[in-house]
Short mmCIF file of C-alpha atoms in Angstrom, two decimals:
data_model
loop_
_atom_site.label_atom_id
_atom_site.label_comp_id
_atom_site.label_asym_id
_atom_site.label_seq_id
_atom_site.Cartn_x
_atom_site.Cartn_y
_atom_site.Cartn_z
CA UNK A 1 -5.63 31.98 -89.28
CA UNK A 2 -8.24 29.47 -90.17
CA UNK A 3 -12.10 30.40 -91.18
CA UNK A 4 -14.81 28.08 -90.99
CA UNK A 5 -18.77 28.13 -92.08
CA UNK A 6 -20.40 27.74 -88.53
CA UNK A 7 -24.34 27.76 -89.05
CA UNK A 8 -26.23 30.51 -90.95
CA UNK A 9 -28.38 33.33 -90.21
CA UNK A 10 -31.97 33.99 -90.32
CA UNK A 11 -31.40 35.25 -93.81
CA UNK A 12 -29.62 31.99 -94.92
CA UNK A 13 -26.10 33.87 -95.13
CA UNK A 14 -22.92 32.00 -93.87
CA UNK A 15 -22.37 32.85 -90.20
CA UNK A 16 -18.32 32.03 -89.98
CA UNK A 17 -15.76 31.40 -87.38
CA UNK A 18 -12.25 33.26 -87.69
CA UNK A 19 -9.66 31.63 -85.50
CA UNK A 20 -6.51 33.48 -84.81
CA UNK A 21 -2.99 31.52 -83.26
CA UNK A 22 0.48 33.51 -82.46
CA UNK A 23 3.07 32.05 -81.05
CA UNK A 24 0.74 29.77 -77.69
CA UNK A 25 -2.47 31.63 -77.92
CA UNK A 26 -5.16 31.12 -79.46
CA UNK A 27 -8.14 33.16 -80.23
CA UNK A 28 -11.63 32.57 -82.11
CA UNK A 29 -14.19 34.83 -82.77
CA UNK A 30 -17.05 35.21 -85.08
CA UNK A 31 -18.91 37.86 -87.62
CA UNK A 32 -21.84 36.79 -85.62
CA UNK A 33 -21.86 39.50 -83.08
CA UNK A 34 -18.19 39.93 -83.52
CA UNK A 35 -17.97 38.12 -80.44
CA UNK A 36 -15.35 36.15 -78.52
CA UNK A 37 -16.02 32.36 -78.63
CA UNK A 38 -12.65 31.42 -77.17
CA UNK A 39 -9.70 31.98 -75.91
CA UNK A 40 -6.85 29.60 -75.42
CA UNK A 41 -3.96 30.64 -73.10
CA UNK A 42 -0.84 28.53 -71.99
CA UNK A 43 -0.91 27.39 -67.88
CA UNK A 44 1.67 27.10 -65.57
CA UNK A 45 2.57 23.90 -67.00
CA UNK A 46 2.36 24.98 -70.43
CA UNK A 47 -0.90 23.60 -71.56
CA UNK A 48 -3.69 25.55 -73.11
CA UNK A 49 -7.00 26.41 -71.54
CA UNK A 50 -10.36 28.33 -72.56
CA UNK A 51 -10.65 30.98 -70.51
CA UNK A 52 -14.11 32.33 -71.53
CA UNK A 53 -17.27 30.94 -70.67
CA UNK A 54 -19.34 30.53 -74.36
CA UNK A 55 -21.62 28.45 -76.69
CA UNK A 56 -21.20 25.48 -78.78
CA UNK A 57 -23.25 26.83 -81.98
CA UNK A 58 -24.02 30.06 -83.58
CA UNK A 59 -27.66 29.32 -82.63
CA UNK A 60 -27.15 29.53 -79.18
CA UNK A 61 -25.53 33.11 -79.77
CA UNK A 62 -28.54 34.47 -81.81
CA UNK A 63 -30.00 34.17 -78.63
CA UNK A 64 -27.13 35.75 -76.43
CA UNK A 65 -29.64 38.14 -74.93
CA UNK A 66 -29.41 37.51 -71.35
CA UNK A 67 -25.63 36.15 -70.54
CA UNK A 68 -23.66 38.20 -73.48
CA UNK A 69 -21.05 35.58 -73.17
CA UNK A 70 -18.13 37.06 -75.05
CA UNK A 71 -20.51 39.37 -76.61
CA UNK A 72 -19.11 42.95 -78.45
CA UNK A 73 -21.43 45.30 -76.67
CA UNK A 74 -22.92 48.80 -78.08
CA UNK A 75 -23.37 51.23 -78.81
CA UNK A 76 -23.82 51.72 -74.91
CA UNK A 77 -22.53 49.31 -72.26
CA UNK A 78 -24.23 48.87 -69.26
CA UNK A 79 -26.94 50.49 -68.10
CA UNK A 80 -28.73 53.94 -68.53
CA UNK A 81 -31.74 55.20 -66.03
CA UNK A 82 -34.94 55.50 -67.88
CA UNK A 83 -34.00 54.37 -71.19
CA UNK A 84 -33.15 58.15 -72.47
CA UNK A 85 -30.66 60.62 -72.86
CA UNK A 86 -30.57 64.55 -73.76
CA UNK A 87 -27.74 65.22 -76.62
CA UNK A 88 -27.52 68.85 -77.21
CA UNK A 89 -30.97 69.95 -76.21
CA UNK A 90 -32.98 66.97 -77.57
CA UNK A 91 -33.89 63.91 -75.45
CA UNK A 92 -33.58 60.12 -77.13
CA UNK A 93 -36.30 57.43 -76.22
CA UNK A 94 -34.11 54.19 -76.27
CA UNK A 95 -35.33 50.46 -76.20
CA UNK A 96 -36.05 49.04 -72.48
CA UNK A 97 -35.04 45.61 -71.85
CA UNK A 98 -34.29 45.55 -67.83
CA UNK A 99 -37.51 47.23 -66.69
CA UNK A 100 -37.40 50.99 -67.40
CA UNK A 101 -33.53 50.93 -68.06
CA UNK A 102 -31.79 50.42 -71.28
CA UNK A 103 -29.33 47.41 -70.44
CA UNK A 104 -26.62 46.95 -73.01
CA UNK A 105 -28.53 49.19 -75.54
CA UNK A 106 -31.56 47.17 -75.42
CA UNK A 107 -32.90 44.31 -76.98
CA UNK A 108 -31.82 44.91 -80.20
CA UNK A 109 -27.79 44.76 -79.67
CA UNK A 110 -24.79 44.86 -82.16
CA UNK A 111 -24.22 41.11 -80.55
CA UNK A 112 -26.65 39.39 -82.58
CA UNK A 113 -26.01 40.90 -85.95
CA UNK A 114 -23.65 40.11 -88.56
CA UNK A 115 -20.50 41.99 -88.73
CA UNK A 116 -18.39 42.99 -92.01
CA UNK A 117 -14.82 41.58 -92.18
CA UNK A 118 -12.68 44.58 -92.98
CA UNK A 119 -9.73 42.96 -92.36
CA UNK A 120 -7.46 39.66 -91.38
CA UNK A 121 -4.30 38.20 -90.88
CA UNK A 122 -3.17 35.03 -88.80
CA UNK A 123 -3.27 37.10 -85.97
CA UNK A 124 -5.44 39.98 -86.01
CA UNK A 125 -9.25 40.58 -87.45
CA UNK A 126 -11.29 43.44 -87.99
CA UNK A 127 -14.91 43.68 -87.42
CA UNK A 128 -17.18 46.53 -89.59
CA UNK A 129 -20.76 47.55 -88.73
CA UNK A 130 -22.68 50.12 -89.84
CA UNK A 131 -25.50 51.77 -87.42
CA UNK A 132 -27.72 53.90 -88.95
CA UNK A 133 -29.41 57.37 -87.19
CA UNK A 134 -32.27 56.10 -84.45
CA UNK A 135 -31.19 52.91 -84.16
CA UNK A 136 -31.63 51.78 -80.87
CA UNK A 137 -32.59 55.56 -80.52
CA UNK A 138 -29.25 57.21 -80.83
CA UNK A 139 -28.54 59.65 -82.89
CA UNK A 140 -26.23 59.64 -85.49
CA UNK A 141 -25.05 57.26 -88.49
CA UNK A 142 -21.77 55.54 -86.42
CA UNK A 143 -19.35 53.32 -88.28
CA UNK A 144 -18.39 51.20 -85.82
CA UNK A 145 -14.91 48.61 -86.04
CA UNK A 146 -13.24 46.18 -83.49
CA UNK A 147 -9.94 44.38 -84.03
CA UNK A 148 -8.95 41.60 -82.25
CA UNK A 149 -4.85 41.03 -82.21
CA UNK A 150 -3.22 38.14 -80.73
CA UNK A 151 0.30 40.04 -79.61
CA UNK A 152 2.99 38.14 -78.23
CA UNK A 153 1.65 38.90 -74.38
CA UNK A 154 -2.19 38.16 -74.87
CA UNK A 155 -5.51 39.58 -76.35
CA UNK A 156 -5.81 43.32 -77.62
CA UNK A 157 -9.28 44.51 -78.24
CA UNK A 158 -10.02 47.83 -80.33
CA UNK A 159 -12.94 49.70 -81.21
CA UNK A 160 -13.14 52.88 -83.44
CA UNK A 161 -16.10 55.39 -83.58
CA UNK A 162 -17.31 57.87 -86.18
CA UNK A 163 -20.57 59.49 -86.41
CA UNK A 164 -22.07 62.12 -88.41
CA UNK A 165 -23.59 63.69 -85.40
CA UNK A 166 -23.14 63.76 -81.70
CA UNK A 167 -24.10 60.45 -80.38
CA UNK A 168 -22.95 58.13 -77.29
CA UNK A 169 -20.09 55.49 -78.22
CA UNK A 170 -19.45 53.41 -74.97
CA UNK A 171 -18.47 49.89 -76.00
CA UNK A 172 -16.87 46.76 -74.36
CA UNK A 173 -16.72 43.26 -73.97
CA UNK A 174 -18.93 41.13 -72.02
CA UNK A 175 -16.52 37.82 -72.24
CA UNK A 176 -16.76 36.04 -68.20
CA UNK A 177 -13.33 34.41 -67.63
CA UNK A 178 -12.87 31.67 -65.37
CA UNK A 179 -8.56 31.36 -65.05
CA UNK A 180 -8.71 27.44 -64.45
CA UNK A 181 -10.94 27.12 -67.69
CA UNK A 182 -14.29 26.99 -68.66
CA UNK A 183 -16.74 24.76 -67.08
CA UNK A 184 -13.94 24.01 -64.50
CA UNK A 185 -15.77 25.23 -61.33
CA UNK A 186 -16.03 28.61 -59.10
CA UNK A 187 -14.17 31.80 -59.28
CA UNK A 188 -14.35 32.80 -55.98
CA UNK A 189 -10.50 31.51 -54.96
CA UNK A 190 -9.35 33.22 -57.98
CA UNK A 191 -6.77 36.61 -56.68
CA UNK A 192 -8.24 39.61 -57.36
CA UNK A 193 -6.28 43.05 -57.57
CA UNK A 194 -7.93 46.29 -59.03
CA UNK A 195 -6.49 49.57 -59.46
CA UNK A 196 -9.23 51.35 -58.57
CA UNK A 197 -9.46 53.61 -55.35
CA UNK A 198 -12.89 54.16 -55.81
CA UNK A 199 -16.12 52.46 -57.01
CA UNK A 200 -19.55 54.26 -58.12
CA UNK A 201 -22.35 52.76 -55.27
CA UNK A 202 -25.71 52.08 -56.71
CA UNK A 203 -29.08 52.88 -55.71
CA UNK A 204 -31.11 49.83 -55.25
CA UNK A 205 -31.37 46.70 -56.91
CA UNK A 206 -32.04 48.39 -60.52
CA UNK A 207 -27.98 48.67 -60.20
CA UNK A 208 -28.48 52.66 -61.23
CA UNK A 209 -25.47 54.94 -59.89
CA UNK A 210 -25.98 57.07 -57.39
CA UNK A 211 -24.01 59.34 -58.69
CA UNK A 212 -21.51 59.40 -56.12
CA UNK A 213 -17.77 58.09 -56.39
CA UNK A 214 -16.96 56.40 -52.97
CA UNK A 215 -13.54 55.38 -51.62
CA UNK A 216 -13.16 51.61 -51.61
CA UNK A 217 -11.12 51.88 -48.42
CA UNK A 218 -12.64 49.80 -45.12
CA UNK A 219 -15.14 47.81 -47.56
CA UNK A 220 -15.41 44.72 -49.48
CA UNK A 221 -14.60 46.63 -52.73
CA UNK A 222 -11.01 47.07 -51.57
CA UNK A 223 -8.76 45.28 -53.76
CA UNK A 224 -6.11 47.90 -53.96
CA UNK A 225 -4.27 44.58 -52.58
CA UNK A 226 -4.90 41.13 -54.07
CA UNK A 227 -7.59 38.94 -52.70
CA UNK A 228 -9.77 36.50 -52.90
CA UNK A 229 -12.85 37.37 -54.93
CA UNK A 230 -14.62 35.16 -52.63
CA UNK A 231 -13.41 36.45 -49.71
CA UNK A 232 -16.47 38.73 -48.74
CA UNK A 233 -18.80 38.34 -51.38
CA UNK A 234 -21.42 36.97 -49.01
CA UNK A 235 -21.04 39.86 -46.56
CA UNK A 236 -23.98 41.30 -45.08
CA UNK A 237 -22.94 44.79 -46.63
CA UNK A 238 -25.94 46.67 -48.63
CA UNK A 239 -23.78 46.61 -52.28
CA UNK A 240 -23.40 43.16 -51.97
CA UNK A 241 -26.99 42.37 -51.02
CA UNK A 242 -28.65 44.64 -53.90
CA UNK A 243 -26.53 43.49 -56.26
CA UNK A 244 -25.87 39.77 -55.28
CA UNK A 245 -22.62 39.41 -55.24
CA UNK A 246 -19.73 41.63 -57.08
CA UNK A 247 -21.53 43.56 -60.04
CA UNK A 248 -20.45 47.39 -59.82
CA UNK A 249 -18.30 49.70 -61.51
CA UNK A 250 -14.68 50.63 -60.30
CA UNK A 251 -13.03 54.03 -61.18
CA UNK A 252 -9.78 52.86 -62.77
CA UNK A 253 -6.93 54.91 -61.19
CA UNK A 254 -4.71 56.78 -64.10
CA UNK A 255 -4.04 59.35 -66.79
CA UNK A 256 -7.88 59.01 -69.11
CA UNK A 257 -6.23 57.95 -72.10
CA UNK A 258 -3.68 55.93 -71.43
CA UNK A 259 -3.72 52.59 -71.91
CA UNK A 260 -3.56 52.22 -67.89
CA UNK A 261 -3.06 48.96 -65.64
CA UNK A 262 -7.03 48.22 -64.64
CA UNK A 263 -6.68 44.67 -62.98
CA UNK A 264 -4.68 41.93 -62.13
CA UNK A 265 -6.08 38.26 -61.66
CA UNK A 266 -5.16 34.89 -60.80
CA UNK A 267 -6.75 31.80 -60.94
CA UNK A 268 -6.00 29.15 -58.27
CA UNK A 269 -5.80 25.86 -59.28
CA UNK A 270 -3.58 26.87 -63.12
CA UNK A 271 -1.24 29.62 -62.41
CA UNK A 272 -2.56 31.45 -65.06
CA UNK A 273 -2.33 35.18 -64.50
CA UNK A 274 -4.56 37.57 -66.27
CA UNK A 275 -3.73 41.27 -66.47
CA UNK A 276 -6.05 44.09 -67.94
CA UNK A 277 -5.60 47.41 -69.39
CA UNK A 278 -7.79 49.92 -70.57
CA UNK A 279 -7.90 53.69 -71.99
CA UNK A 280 -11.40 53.66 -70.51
CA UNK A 281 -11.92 55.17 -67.10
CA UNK A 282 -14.06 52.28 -65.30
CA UNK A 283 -14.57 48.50 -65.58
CA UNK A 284 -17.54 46.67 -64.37
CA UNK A 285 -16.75 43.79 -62.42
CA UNK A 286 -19.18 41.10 -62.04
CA UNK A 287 -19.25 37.56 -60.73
CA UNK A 288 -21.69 35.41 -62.87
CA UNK A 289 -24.27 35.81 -59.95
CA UNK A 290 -27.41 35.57 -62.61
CA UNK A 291 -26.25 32.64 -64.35
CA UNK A 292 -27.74 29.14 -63.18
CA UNK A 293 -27.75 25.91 -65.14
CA UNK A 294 -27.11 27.45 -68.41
CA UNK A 295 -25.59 25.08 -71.18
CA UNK A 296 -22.01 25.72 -72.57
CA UNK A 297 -19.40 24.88 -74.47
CA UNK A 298 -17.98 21.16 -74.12
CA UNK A 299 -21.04 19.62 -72.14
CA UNK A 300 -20.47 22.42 -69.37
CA UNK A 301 -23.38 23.57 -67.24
CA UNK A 302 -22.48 26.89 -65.66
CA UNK A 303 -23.71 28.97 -62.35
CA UNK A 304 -23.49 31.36 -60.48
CA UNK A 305 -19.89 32.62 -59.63
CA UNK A 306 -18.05 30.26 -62.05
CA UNK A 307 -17.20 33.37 -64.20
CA UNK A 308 -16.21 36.85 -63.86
CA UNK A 309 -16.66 39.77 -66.30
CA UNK A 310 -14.23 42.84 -66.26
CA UNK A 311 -15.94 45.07 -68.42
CA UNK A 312 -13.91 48.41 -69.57
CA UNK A 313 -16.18 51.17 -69.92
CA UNK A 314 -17.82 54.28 -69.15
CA UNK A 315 -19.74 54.62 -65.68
CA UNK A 316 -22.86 53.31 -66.25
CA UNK A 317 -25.66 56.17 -66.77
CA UNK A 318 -22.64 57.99 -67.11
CA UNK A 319 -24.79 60.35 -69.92
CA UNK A 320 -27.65 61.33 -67.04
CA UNK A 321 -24.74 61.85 -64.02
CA UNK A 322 -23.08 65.04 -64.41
CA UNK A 323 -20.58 64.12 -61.64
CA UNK A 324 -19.46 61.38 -64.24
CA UNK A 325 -16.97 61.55 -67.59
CA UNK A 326 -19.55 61.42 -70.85
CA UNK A 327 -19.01 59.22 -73.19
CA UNK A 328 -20.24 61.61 -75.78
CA UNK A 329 -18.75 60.93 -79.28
CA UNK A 330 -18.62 64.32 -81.25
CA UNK A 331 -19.79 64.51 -84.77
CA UNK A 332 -17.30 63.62 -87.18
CA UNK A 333 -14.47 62.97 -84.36
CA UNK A 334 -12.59 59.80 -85.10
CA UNK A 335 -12.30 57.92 -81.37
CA UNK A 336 -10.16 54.49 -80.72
CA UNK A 337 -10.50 52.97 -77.54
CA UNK A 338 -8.38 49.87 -76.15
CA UNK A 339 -8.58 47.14 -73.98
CA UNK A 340 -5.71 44.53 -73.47
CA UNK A 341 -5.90 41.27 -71.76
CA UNK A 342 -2.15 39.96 -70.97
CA UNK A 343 -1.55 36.61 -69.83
CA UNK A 344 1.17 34.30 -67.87
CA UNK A 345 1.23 30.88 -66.95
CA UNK A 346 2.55 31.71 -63.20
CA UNK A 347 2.59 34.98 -61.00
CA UNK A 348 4.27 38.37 -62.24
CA UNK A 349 3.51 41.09 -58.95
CA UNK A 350 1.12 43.35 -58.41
CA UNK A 351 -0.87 45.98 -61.39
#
């Protein structure tokens, strides 16, 4: 494990750098957001690639408010209708930043603030922030951690939760991925299996649940069987046109809990294979289609399609849809939540 000063904040503070290695991976990651910066993961040939799409400088990440590349989202991921929710009787105002809705719990996100290291080793690092009642217009004082741990299979993410009062608690990571490496081109030939029977349909193009949970089966959110992420993502089909491409949330098949199988990619041109697990009961899967000639890491330029997000979560508005699980976090309950993101230089089956 190596740390290094990487810019400061507006406070003059040291923003650092924490880079993590075990055995051919290679992870680093910042108090700045406690975000991912990269990733590095052997190919089929043995040779390590960055797998996320990022920035060169901290600067660029104070300013992470539109991509969230690599980003530790919260306290809410995703969106919620209105910007409020009711928590045992009373309703929250929240901060709008997409519209009316509350994106990513608004413009004032834990992915521009400096993070407390609790903890690290030369493989592992834990992340501390404290969020006090009201801010971003949740209730509650939450203490908030996220470890990152290299293991000898990949990337484990994990976030613990503990509030003094009822509040939501619905975080993930926003990292894009792009299997060949980043700044290396499209996505869309990249093999794409989810195990997810069913996805949650949206309304319009405000990307708002309907509330219902449809069967993937006969559309182009079937990938019960790998595919092509490419393959129809210029369909004429409604989802596709609202959203512009892939950027909807999949009900993970499973026991809620348990660190289930949630994905299975493959990227074309390096053999790397990416699988994903989760203890949360959806992921968000979305294909870069807002970014256009933004500048990244290494002299990159990246667009549209040239990364994709898998984003663990609650449903989105899951705290206004009654249909959907809540990601309610009871007062003075302890909650740990997992993500894992296992790699292979070559093809291993199916999730």
């Amino acid at each position: 494990m190596t740390t290094k000063v990487w810019g400061t904040d507006d406070l003059g503070r040291s923003v650092e750098l924490v880079t993590l290695q075990h055995n051919l991976f290679e992870a680093t990651v910042s108090d700045l957001g406690a975000v991912l910066v990269s990733l590095k993961v052997p190919d089929k040939g043995n040779r390590q690639r960055d797998v996320v799409l990022g920035y060169d400088t901290a600067a660029q990440y104070f300013n992470n408010y539109e991509t969230y590349f690599g980003a530790t989202v919260g306290r809410n991921a995703n969106r919620i209708e209105n910007s409020q929710v009711t928590i045992d009787g009373k309703t929250y105002l929240l901060e709008a930043n997409e519209g009316q809705n509350c994106l990513h719990s608004g413009p004032n996100g834990y992915h521009t603030r400096r993070w407390e290291v609790k903890e690290k080793s030369a493989s592992a690092v834990t992340f501390a922030l404290f969020s006090p009642r009201l801010d971003q217009g949740f209730p509650g004082n939450l203490e908030l951690t996220v470890t990152y741990k290299l293991t000898d299979e990949g990337l484990e993410i994990t976030y613990t939760g503990l509030s003094d009062a009822d509040t939501v608690f619905n975080p993930t990571n926003h990292s894009y991925f792009n299997l060949n490496g980043q700044g290396s081109g499209t996505i869309t030939h990249h093999r794409l299996q989810l195990n997810a029977s069913s996805f949650t349909p949206i309304a319009d193009e405000k990307s708002i649940p309907t509330g219902e949970i449809r069967s993937v089966k006969g559309t182009p959110m079937d990938f019960i069987q790998p595919k092509e992420i490419g393959e129809a993502i210029n369909d004429p089909w409604e989802q596709l046109q609202l959203a512009k491409g892939y950027d909807h949330n999949f009900a993970i098949d499973g026991v809620r809990g348990h660190l289930n199988p949630v994905a299975r990619v493959e990227g074309d041109e390096s053999g790397i294979v990416m699988t994903v697990l989760s203890t949360l009961p959806g992921v968000q899967f979305y294909t870069a289609n807002f970014i256009q000639d933004e500048k990244g890491k290494d002299g990159a330029i990246y667009h549209s399609r040239e990364g994709f997000c898998l984003e663990t979560q609650y449903f989105p508005n899951a705290m206004n849809t009654s249909a959907f699980e809540s990601p309610l976090l009871e007062k003075d309950v302890l909650t740990t939540l997992k993500t894992a993101y296992l790699f292979k230089g070559e093809s291993h089956g199916n999730v």
